[in-house]
Amino acid sequence: MQIIKVEGGHTLSGEVYVEGAKNSVLKLMAATIMAPGVYRISRVPNISDVAVMSNVLRELGAQVDRIDHQLIIDTSNADGYSTPYELVKKMRASIAVLGPLLARHGKARVSMPGGCQIGERKLDLHFLSLEHLGTNFEFEHGVVKASAPNGLHAASIYLDFASVGATENIMMAAVVAKGTTIIDNAAREPEIVDLANFLNKMGAKITGAGSPVITIEGVSQESLHATDHETVGDRIEAGTFVVAGALCGDKVKVRGFKPEHLGLALQKIRQMGVSIEYLEDGVIVSKPEHLNAIDIQTLPYPGFPTDMQAQLMVMTSLAQGNSIITENVFENRFMFAGELIRMGANIRVDGHHAISQGVTKLSGAPVASTDLRGGAALVLAGLVADGTTMISGIEHINRGYEDFVGKLNQLGAKLSLVEQEAALDEE
């Protein structure tokens, strides 16, 4: 197993280009199941989650080929409707095939998925909503068996919580449901809009994506067709590099995303004293003389993204004064705080609140990545810490960041991938 070794204290500068959004491309890949044909999805990040989803599609009978950052997916013979536990246990996004399988085959057999252990993330909303569309469910031995014996039919669905995954699954299944489906209190993330645009290119009739109310006018499954699409830029990857620039940057240019997709997060970072210059396709960030304390609370988009909470916690650990971070989305998202405390941070977790009292410096230490964003945040902490930081569990980071080490090194950081045994000997 490899770990990331970070030598702290180096100033970052230059330009970094972010990849297509992980949280979008996985759902685009799932959507290709809905109609046979050859799809070309460009701007696809080279990350482990994409590799897992590619294998899920292959298990269903699709042919998946990668050429650089483009995926060519042929679903002409994707006649399977069952996904094995060995694959889906690695990634929660694998549940996204449920709606497409129902749309194409009227049935699905999907093992309950895995992923980062940052909270329960119950799938009740998915199942209850799809039941409204005419789906029957059976649950046994960790497997979900779904069928729509009388076909899918439209419904008006109100979501108790603006769940991204539930919105996506409903939207994909409703594309071929008879009648007009309305999703109220729908998720509004840019990735939802990206999926809706992709489905509309396939022949769907979806309006309202990006607003709280999405309307899907059902079409026949036969009228859907394959299409080409470019994935929207990854706002969370972009935000991670913005925080790197805010911690130790001298004009770090982060490009390849729409700044408005990271609106509130950028606003909060500016309130901490960070200089941010807005570009059409990105931002330029520089470290301030000192960081101001801030209060944030995570909420569904357009609120502060839970996927940026860990990165901002690193900033608050070095800010002047006390910051309060409230996590409203995932109950276990503060797991990584204990690792940051090992580096000298003064953080107290109380339920879904974290009180971060700024310290003058962080110190390098051996730490373990607890989840995808927490792992990236520990790398950021290592960049600004005294001495050397060793981060294990980097398989979490590889799920969502392409060449994270290489991109940071291009900006002037000093990171390396080393074998864990060698690192232990070095200690």
Tab-separated table of C-alpha atoms in Angstrom:
chain	number	residue	atom	x	y	z
A	1	MET	CA	0.000	0.000	0.000
A	2	GLN	CA	1.202	3.483	-0.842
A	3	ILE	CA	0.957	6.605	1.271
A	4	ILE	CA	1.354	10.283	0.436
A	5	LYS	CA	4.385	12.036	1.922
A	6	VAL	CA	3.997	15.813	2.167
A	7	GLU	CA	6.853	18.192	2.911
A	8	GLY	CA	5.255	21.311	4.327
A	9	GLY	CA	6.185	24.950	3.988
A	10	HIS	CA	6.351	25.449	0.224
A	11	THR	CA	4.594	28.288	-1.601
A	12	LEU	CA	2.230	27.304	-4.410
A	13	SER	CA	1.879	29.245	-7.643
A	14	GLY	CA	0.899	28.640	-11.244
A	15	GLU	CA	-2.135	27.113	-12.908
A	16	VAL	CA	-4.099	23.929	-12.325
A	17	TYR	CA	-6.938	22.608	-14.505
A	18	VAL	CA	-9.706	20.563	-12.904
A	19	GLU	CA	-11.283	17.481	-14.464
A	20	GLY	CA	-14.919	16.691	-15.181
A	21	ALA	CA	-17.098	16.259	-12.106
A	22	LYS	CA	-16.931	12.853	-10.437
A	23	ASN	CA	-20.439	13.348	-9.067
A	24	SER	CA	-21.751	13.943	-12.573
A	25	VAL	CA	-19.855	11.515	-14.787
A	26	LEU	CA	-20.813	8.460	-12.702
A	27	LYS	CA	-24.510	9.242	-13.272
A	28	LEU	CA	-23.949	9.977	-16.965
A	29	MET	CA	-22.347	6.557	-17.281
A	30	ALA	CA	-25.308	4.938	-15.549
A	31	ALA	CA	-27.737	6.749	-17.858
A	32	THR	CA	-26.184	5.131	-20.941
A	33	ILE	CA	-27.943	1.908	-19.916
A	34	MET	CA	-31.316	3.491	-20.722
A	35	ALA	CA	-31.038	3.177	-24.508
A	36	PRO	CA	-28.867	0.995	-26.753
A	37	GLY	CA	-26.151	2.664	-28.807
A	38	VAL	CA	-22.658	4.136	-28.679
A	39	TYR	CA	-22.084	7.052	-26.312
A	40	ARG	CA	-19.033	9.300	-26.116
A	41	ILE	CA	-18.561	11.091	-22.817
A	42	SER	CA	-15.625	13.483	-22.727
A	43	ARG	CA	-13.775	15.155	-19.898
A	44	VAL	CA	-13.906	12.018	-17.769
A	45	PRO	CA	-11.518	11.990	-14.776
A	46	ASN	CA	-9.133	9.068	-14.449
A	47	ILE	CA	-10.209	8.027	-10.947
A	48	SER	CA	-10.998	4.717	-9.290
A	49	ASP	CA	-14.748	5.385	-9.011
A	50	VAL	CA	-14.966	5.702	-12.805
A	51	ALA	CA	-13.101	2.389	-13.145
A	52	VAL	CA	-15.587	0.724	-10.778
A	53	MET	CA	-18.606	2.128	-12.644
A	54	SER	CA	-17.047	0.983	-15.925
A	55	ASN	CA	-16.903	-2.545	-14.533
A	56	VAL	CA	-20.513	-2.287	-13.343
A	57	LEU	CA	-21.554	-1.404	-16.907
A	58	ARG	CA	-19.459	-4.261	-18.317
A	59	GLU	CA	-21.184	-6.633	-15.900
A	60	LEU	CA	-24.481	-5.483	-17.422
A	61	GLY	CA	-23.229	-6.279	-20.938
A	62	ALA	CA	-21.901	-2.901	-22.091
A	63	GLN	CA	-18.554	-2.358	-23.771
A	64	VAL	CA	-16.558	0.444	-22.157
A	65	ASP	CA	-13.338	1.849	-23.625
A	66	ARG	CA	-11.278	4.815	-22.476
A	67	ILE	CA	-9.233	7.015	-24.809
A	68	ASP	CA	-7.424	9.593	-22.680
A	69	HIS	CA	-10.250	11.539	-20.984
A	70	GLN	CA	-13.038	10.184	-23.180
A	71	LEU	CA	-15.206	7.144	-22.524
A	72	ILE	CA	-16.783	5.274	-25.414
A	73	ILE	CA	-19.669	3.218	-24.064
A	74	ASP	CA	-21.588	0.788	-26.274
A	75	THR	CA	-24.778	-0.389	-24.573
A	76	SER	CA	-26.207	-2.158	-27.610
A	77	ASN	CA	-25.922	-5.517	-25.839
A	78	ALA	CA	-26.422	-4.328	-22.262
A	79	ASP	CA	-29.123	-6.867	-21.514
A	80	GLY	CA	-28.108	-7.588	-17.923
A	81	TYR	CA	-30.058	-6.203	-14.996
A	82	SER	CA	-28.080	-7.495	-11.995
A	83	THR	CA	-25.050	-5.896	-10.321
A	84	PRO	CA	-22.777	-7.970	-8.055
A	85	TYR	CA	-21.874	-7.020	-4.504
A	86	GLU	CA	-18.144	-7.345	-5.258
A	87	LEU	CA	-18.396	-4.206	-7.390
A	88	VAL	CA	-21.074	-2.072	-5.781
A	89	LYS	CA	-19.632	-2.462	-2.266
A	90	LYS	CA	-16.835	-0.145	-3.388
A	91	MET	CA	-19.001	2.814	-4.361
A	92	ARG	CA	-22.334	4.248	-3.320
A	93	ALA	CA	-22.945	5.822	-6.741
A	94	SER	CA	-23.584	2.325	-8.113
A	95	ILE	CA	-27.201	2.665	-6.900
A	96	ALA	CA	-27.584	5.107	-9.808
A	97	VAL	CA	-28.082	2.145	-12.174
A	98	LEU	CA	-31.427	1.354	-10.505
A	99	GLY	CA	-33.456	3.983	-12.370
A	100	PRO	CA	-31.852	3.287	-15.777
A	101	LEU	CA	-32.348	-0.491	-15.424
A	102	LEU	CA	-36.028	0.031	-14.621
A	103	ALA	CA	-36.329	2.375	-17.600
A	104	ARG	CA	-34.809	-0.103	-20.047
A	105	HIS	CA	-35.769	-3.526	-18.676
A	106	GLY	CA	-38.562	-2.831	-16.214
A	107	LYS	CA	-36.594	-4.707	-13.578
A	108	ALA	CA	-33.342	-4.569	-11.633
A	109	ARG	CA	-31.386	-6.601	-9.110
A	110	VAL	CA	-28.912	-4.360	-7.301
A	111	SER	CA	-26.775	-5.152	-4.278
A	112	MET	CA	-26.818	-2.495	-1.576
A	113	PRO	CA	-23.868	-0.170	-2.267
A	114	GLY	CA	-20.866	0.915	-0.223
A	115	GLY	CA	-18.541	3.918	-0.347
A	116	CYS	CA	-17.148	6.323	2.240
A	117	GLN	CA	-18.421	5.668	5.769
A	118	ILE	CA	-19.441	9.274	6.442
A	119	GLY	CA	-23.044	8.591	7.406
A	120	GLU	CA	-26.042	6.334	7.026
A	121	ARG	CA	-27.216	7.918	3.753
A	122	LYS	CA	-30.317	5.773	3.755
A	123	LEU	CA	-31.828	4.861	0.418
A	124	ASP	CA	-35.439	5.093	1.605
A	125	LEU	CA	-36.106	8.152	-0.564
A	126	HIS	CA	-34.988	6.248	-3.668
A	127	PHE	CA	-37.243	3.284	-2.989
A	128	LEU	CA	-40.320	5.199	-1.796
A	129	SER	CA	-40.157	7.554	-4.774
A	130	LEU	CA	-39.716	4.776	-7.320
A	131	GLU	CA	-42.664	2.975	-5.729
A	132	HIS	CA	-44.769	6.013	-6.654
A	133	LEU	CA	-43.714	5.383	-10.257
A	134	GLY	CA	-45.039	1.804	-10.135
A	135	THR	CA	-42.006	-0.128	-8.887
A	136	ASN	CA	-42.283	-3.083	-6.521
A	137	PHE	CA	-39.349	-3.855	-4.217
A	138	GLU	CA	-38.160	-6.955	-2.397
A	139	PHE	CA	-35.212	-6.857	-0.002
A	140	GLU	CA	-33.286	-9.955	0.989
A	141	HIS	CA	-29.696	-10.756	1.947
A	142	GLY	CA	-28.440	-7.279	1.045
A	143	VAL	CA	-29.979	-7.354	-2.432
A	144	VAL	CA	-32.689	-5.059	-3.806
A	145	LYS	CA	-35.017	-6.701	-6.323
A	146	ALA	CA	-37.060	-4.156	-8.247
A	147	SER	CA	-39.736	-4.696	-10.876
A	148	ALA	CA	-42.401	-2.660	-12.627
A	149	PRO	CA	-44.814	-5.381	-13.818
A	150	ASN	CA	-47.323	-2.902	-15.221
A	151	GLY	CA	-44.754	-0.470	-16.564
A	152	LEU	CA	-43.668	2.824	-15.029
A	153	HIS	CA	-46.271	5.553	-14.655
A	154	ALA	CA	-45.949	9.228	-13.804
A	155	ALA	CA	-46.441	10.637	-10.315
A	156	SER	CA	-46.069	13.824	-8.303
A	157	ILE	CA	-43.269	13.222	-5.823
A	158	TYR	CA	-42.298	15.442	-2.899
A	159	LEU	CA	-38.885	14.700	-1.423
A	160	ASP	CA	-38.568	15.129	2.346
A	161	PHE	CA	-34.920	15.980	1.723
A	162	ALA	CA	-33.386	17.397	-1.449
A	163	SER	CA	-31.406	14.212	-2.094
A	164	VAL	CA	-29.117	14.294	-5.119
A	165	GLY	CA	-29.136	10.524	-5.633
A	166	ALA	CA	-32.893	10.181	-5.246
A	167	THR	CA	-33.533	13.085	-7.620
A	168	GLU	CA	-31.281	11.460	-10.229
A	169	ASN	CA	-32.826	7.987	-9.925
A	170	ILE	CA	-36.372	9.363	-10.116
A	171	MET	CA	-35.494	11.573	-13.065
A	172	MET	CA	-33.970	8.709	-15.059
A	173	ALA	CA	-36.815	6.282	-14.374
A	174	ALA	CA	-39.464	8.946	-15.046
A	175	VAL	CA	-38.054	9.629	-18.521
A	176	VAL	CA	-40.030	6.614	-19.817
A	177	ALA	CA	-42.916	6.707	-17.326
A	178	LYS	CA	-46.357	7.252	-18.862
A	179	GLY	CA	-47.550	10.787	-18.202
A	180	THR	CA	-45.845	13.768	-16.593
A	181	THR	CA	-43.816	13.346	-13.403
A	182	ILE	CA	-43.123	16.258	-11.062
A	183	ILE	CA	-40.327	16.160	-8.483
A	184	ASP	CA	-40.880	18.778	-5.779
A	185	ASN	CA	-38.036	19.794	-3.459
A	186	ALA	CA	-35.638	18.318	-6.014
A	187	ALA	CA	-31.878	18.622	-5.602
A	188	ARG	CA	-30.521	21.653	-7.468
A	189	GLU	CA	-26.824	20.811	-7.858
A	190	PRO	CA	-25.024	21.622	-11.150
A	191	GLU	CA	-24.540	17.864	-11.582
A	192	ILE	CA	-28.336	17.460	-11.686
A	193	VAL	CA	-28.471	19.995	-14.510
A	194	ASP	CA	-25.662	18.169	-16.328
A	195	LEU	CA	-27.554	14.864	-16.141
A	196	ALA	CA	-30.803	16.485	-17.303
A	197	ASN	CA	-28.987	18.021	-20.297
A	198	PHE	CA	-27.547	14.604	-21.155
A	199	LEU	CA	-30.947	12.907	-20.904
A	200	ASN	CA	-32.554	15.606	-23.054
A	201	LYS	CA	-29.895	14.995	-25.713
A	202	MET	CA	-30.982	11.330	-25.583
A	203	GLY	CA	-34.559	12.340	-26.344
A	204	ALA	CA	-35.990	12.928	-22.859
A	205	LYS	CA	-38.274	15.869	-22.065
A	206	ILE	CA	-37.071	17.372	-18.798
A	207	THR	CA	-37.549	20.956	-17.662
A	208	GLY	CA	-36.764	22.772	-14.430
A	209	ALA	CA	-33.454	21.076	-13.599
A	210	GLY	CA	-31.516	23.349	-11.276
A	211	SER	CA	-34.721	24.558	-9.615
A	212	PRO	CA	-36.702	22.969	-6.740
A	213	VAL	CA	-39.319	21.630	-9.163
A	214	ILE	CA	-38.359	19.308	-12.029
A	215	THR	CA	-40.924	18.218	-14.618
A	216	ILE	CA	-40.404	15.095	-16.722
A	217	GLU	CA	-42.771	14.392	-19.603
A	218	GLY	CA	-42.562	10.673	-20.298
A	219	VAL	CA	-41.437	9.415	-23.707
A	220	SER	CA	-41.292	5.915	-25.160
A	221	GLN	CA	-38.182	3.896	-24.436
A	222	GLU	CA	-37.808	3.324	-28.185
A	223	SER	CA	-37.501	7.064	-28.822
A	224	LEU	CA	-34.341	7.362	-26.732
A	225	HIS	CA	-30.976	7.243	-28.484
A	226	ALA	CA	-27.254	7.453	-27.771
A	227	THR	CA	-25.501	10.830	-27.712
A	228	ASP	CA	-22.193	12.594	-27.026
A	229	HIS	CA	-21.609	14.815	-24.016
A	230	GLU	CA	-18.912	16.799	-22.189
A	231	THR	CA	-18.988	16.509	-18.406
A	232	VAL	CA	-19.366	19.670	-16.342
A	233	GLY	CA	-16.248	20.819	-14.429
A	234	ASP	CA	-15.677	19.414	-10.932
A	235	ARG	CA	-16.510	22.221	-8.507
A	236	ILE	CA	-15.315	20.213	-5.484
A	237	GLU	CA	-11.921	19.451	-7.000
A	238	ALA	CA	-11.738	23.143	-7.891
A	239	GLY	CA	-12.663	24.142	-4.346
A	240	THR	CA	-9.958	21.859	-2.951
A	241	PHE	CA	-7.293	23.620	-5.007
A	242	VAL	CA	-8.768	27.013	-4.057
A	243	VAL	CA	-8.226	26.094	-0.393
A	244	ALA	CA	-4.653	25.009	-1.210
A	245	GLY	CA	-4.062	28.448	-2.694
A	246	ALA	CA	-5.709	30.130	0.297
A	247	LEU	CA	-3.396	28.262	2.686
A	248	CYS	CA	-0.055	28.675	0.940
A	249	GLY	CA	-0.567	30.190	-2.482
A	250	ASP	CA	0.812	33.133	-4.406
A	251	LYS	CA	-1.593	33.641	-7.299
A	252	VAL	CA	-2.765	30.069	-7.829
A	253	LYS	CA	-4.999	29.962	-10.903
A	254	VAL	CA	-7.698	27.241	-10.763
A	255	ARG	CA	-9.411	26.744	-14.117
A	256	GLY	CA	-11.944	24.446	-15.760
A	257	PHE	CA	-15.074	25.167	-13.712
A	258	LYS	CA	-17.785	27.788	-13.358
A	259	PRO	CA	-17.185	29.921	-10.237
A	260	GLU	CA	-20.935	30.313	-9.733
A	261	HIS	CA	-21.135	26.555	-9.106
A	262	LEU	CA	-19.035	27.150	-5.973
A	263	GLY	CA	-20.772	30.384	-5.051
A	264	LEU	CA	-21.265	30.190	-1.274
A	265	ALA	CA	-18.013	28.316	-0.626
A	266	LEU	CA	-16.026	31.003	-2.451
A	267	GLN	CA	-17.942	33.682	-0.566
A	268	LYS	CA	-17.007	32.101	2.772
A	269	ILE	CA	-13.358	31.775	1.750
A	270	ARG	CA	-13.304	35.475	0.831
A	271	GLN	CA	-14.817	36.311	4.219
A	272	MET	CA	-11.812	34.585	5.771
A	273	GLY	CA	-9.629	37.255	4.128
A	274	VAL	CA	-8.524	35.361	1.027
A	275	SER	CA	-8.050	37.273	-2.217
A	276	ILE	CA	-10.102	35.712	-5.019
A	277	GLU	CA	-10.130	37.089	-8.562
A	278	TYR	CA	-12.946	35.696	-10.694
A	279	LEU	CA	-12.367	34.487	-14.252
A	280	GLU	CA	-14.849	33.185	-16.796
A	281	ASP	CA	-13.681	29.607	-16.252
A	282	GLY	CA	-12.097	29.764	-12.813
A	283	VAL	CA	-10.454	31.909	-10.154
A	284	ILE	CA	-7.054	33.213	-9.014
A	285	VAL	CA	-6.326	32.757	-5.299
A	286	SER	CA	-3.636	34.127	-2.984
A	287	LYS	CA	-2.876	33.521	0.678
A	288	PRO	CA	-3.729	36.422	3.030
A	289	GLU	CA	-1.531	37.692	5.870
A	290	HIS	CA	-3.894	35.977	8.290
A	291	LEU	CA	-7.148	34.019	8.146
A	292	ASN	CA	-10.326	35.222	9.837
A	293	ALA	CA	-12.571	32.891	11.828
A	294	ILE	CA	-15.850	31.953	10.161
A	295	ASP	CA	-19.067	30.069	10.867
A	296	ILE	CA	-20.401	27.687	8.236
A	297	GLN	CA	-23.207	25.153	8.029
A	298	THR	CA	-23.529	22.579	5.292
A	299	LEU	CA	-26.761	22.438	3.339
A	300	PRO	CA	-27.947	21.107	-0.026
A	301	TYR	CA	-27.035	23.272	-3.021
A	302	PRO	CA	-26.975	26.271	-3.286
A	303	GLY	CA	-25.988	26.069	0.389
A	304	PHE	CA	-22.467	25.362	1.565
A	305	PRO	CA	-21.423	21.958	0.141
A	306	THR	CA	-20.751	19.173	2.616
A	307	ASP	CA	-17.967	18.025	0.279
A	308	MET	CA	-16.067	21.262	1.084
A	309	GLN	CA	-16.517	21.125	4.858
A	310	ALA	CA	-13.297	19.234	5.642
A	311	GLN	CA	-11.173	21.543	3.487
A	312	LEU	CA	-12.593	24.617	5.216
A	313	MET	CA	-11.985	23.030	8.622
A	314	VAL	CA	-8.269	23.020	7.811
A	315	MET	CA	-8.491	26.760	7.132
A	316	THR	CA	-10.399	27.434	10.359
A	317	SER	CA	-7.758	25.501	12.327
A	318	LEU	CA	-5.286	28.267	11.437
A	319	ALA	CA	-7.685	31.225	11.579
A	320	GLN	CA	-7.618	33.932	14.244
A	321	GLY	CA	-10.440	33.226	16.679
A	322	ASN	CA	-13.105	30.570	17.036
A	323	SER	CA	-15.046	29.102	14.119
A	324	ILE	CA	-18.176	26.975	14.338
A	325	ILE	CA	-18.837	24.364	11.657
A	326	THR	CA	-22.271	22.750	11.559
A	327	GLU	CA	-22.700	19.560	9.528
A	328	ASN	CA	-26.325	19.087	8.471
A	329	VAL	CA	-25.908	16.465	5.733
A	330	PHE	CA	-23.767	13.533	6.954
A	331	GLU	CA	-23.577	12.651	10.634
A	332	ASN	CA	-20.072	11.128	10.502
A	333	ARG	CA	-18.399	13.818	8.425
A	334	PHE	CA	-16.263	14.963	11.373
A	335	MET	CA	-14.350	11.673	11.527
A	336	PHE	CA	-11.280	13.279	10.028
A	337	ALA	CA	-11.158	15.987	12.728
A	338	GLY	CA	-9.342	13.573	15.054
A	339	GLU	CA	-6.550	13.249	12.484
A	340	LEU	CA	-6.289	17.017	12.155
A	341	ILE	CA	-6.036	17.260	15.954
A	342	ARG	CA	-3.013	14.928	15.727
A	343	MET	CA	-1.379	17.669	13.667
A	344	GLY	CA	-1.963	20.245	16.398
A	345	ALA	CA	-5.407	21.624	15.556
A	346	ASN	CA	-7.650	22.679	18.436
A	347	ILE	CA	-11.046	21.273	17.473
A	348	ARG	CA	-13.868	20.074	19.684
A	349	VAL	CA	-16.700	18.063	18.158
A	350	ASP	CA	-20.114	18.228	19.810
A	351	GLY	CA	-22.733	16.273	17.885
A	352	HIS	CA	-23.117	17.860	14.472
A	353	HIS	CA	-21.132	20.951	15.516
A	354	ALA	CA	-17.364	21.411	15.516
A	355	ILE	CA	-15.742	24.305	17.351
A	356	SER	CA	-12.381	25.148	15.808
A	357	GLN	CA	-10.094	27.464	17.789
A	358	GLY	CA	-7.319	28.696	15.532
A	359	VAL	CA	-3.716	27.805	16.330
A	360	THR	CA	-0.530	29.451	15.087
A	361	LYS	CA	0.770	26.391	13.281
A	362	LEU	CA	0.159	22.749	12.414
A	363	SER	CA	2.844	20.085	12.731
A	364	GLY	CA	3.490	17.226	10.353
A	365	ALA	CA	2.430	13.811	11.655
A	366	PRO	CA	1.378	10.350	10.476
A	367	VAL	CA	-2.370	10.541	9.771
A	368	ALA	CA	-4.973	8.334	8.101
A	369	SER	CA	-7.490	9.314	5.452
A	370	THR	CA	-10.974	8.507	6.770
A	371	ASP	CA	-12.928	9.348	3.608
A	372	LEU	CA	-12.530	11.003	0.220
A	373	ARG	CA	-12.763	14.693	1.174
A	374	GLY	CA	-11.223	14.209	4.596
A	375	GLY	CA	-8.206	12.599	2.945
A	376	ALA	CA	-7.782	15.513	0.550
A	377	ALA	CA	-8.092	17.917	3.490
A	378	LEU	CA	-5.268	16.133	5.338
A	379	VAL	CA	-3.043	16.618	2.291
A	380	LEU	CA	-3.890	20.330	2.385
A	381	ALA	CA	-3.023	20.431	6.078
A	382	GLY	CA	0.304	18.801	5.274
A	383	LEU	CA	1.093	21.516	2.736
A	384	VAL	CA	1.015	24.207	5.414
A	385	ALA	CA	2.300	22.161	8.384
A	386	ASP	CA	5.820	22.254	9.793
A	387	GLY	CA	7.824	19.178	8.874
A	388	THR	CA	6.601	16.077	7.074
A	389	THR	CA	3.111	14.607	7.009
A	390	MET	CA	2.428	10.995	6.051
A	391	ILE	CA	-1.139	10.251	4.881
A	392	SER	CA	-2.278	6.629	4.668
A	393	GLY	CA	-5.584	5.321	3.320
A	394	ILE	CA	-5.091	7.212	0.069
A	395	GLU	CA	-7.424	4.845	-1.791
A	396	HIS	CA	-10.162	7.178	-0.555
A	397	ILE	CA	-8.472	10.155	-2.231
A	398	ASN	CA	-7.990	8.222	-5.472
A	399	ARG	CA	-11.753	7.745	-5.677
A	400	GLY	CA	-12.276	11.401	-6.507
A	401	TYR	CA	-9.043	13.141	-7.523
A	402	GLU	CA	-7.018	12.457	-10.642
A	403	ASP	CA	-3.272	12.756	-10.060
A	404	PHE	CA	-3.741	14.832	-6.903
A	405	VAL	CA	-0.063	14.519	-6.021
A	406	GLY	CA	1.112	15.459	-9.510
A	407	LYS	CA	-1.133	18.504	-9.792
A	408	LEU	CA	-0.010	19.873	-6.425
A	409	ASN	CA	3.640	19.286	-7.341
A	410	GLN	CA	3.118	21.242	-10.561
A	411	LEU	CA	2.113	24.174	-8.370
A	412	GLY	CA	5.336	23.935	-6.351
A	413	ALA	CA	4.399	21.544	-3.549
A	414	LYS	CA	6.690	18.680	-2.528
A	415	LEU	CA	4.650	15.488	-2.373
A	416	SER	CA	5.616	11.930	-3.151
A	417	LEU	CA	4.011	8.510	-3.205
A	418	VAL	CA	5.963	6.030	-1.096
A	419	GLU	CA	5.394	2.452	-0.055
A	420	GLN	CA	3.954	2.243	3.443
A	421	GLU	CA	6.658	-0.159	4.645
A	422	ALA	CA	9.401	2.241	3.513
A	423	ALA	CA	7.697	5.096	5.333
A	424	LEU	CA	7.546	3.080	8.541
A	425	ASP	CA	11.268	2.291	8.241
A	426	GLU	CA	11.952	5.986	7.690
A	427	GLU	CA	10.118	6.880	10.904
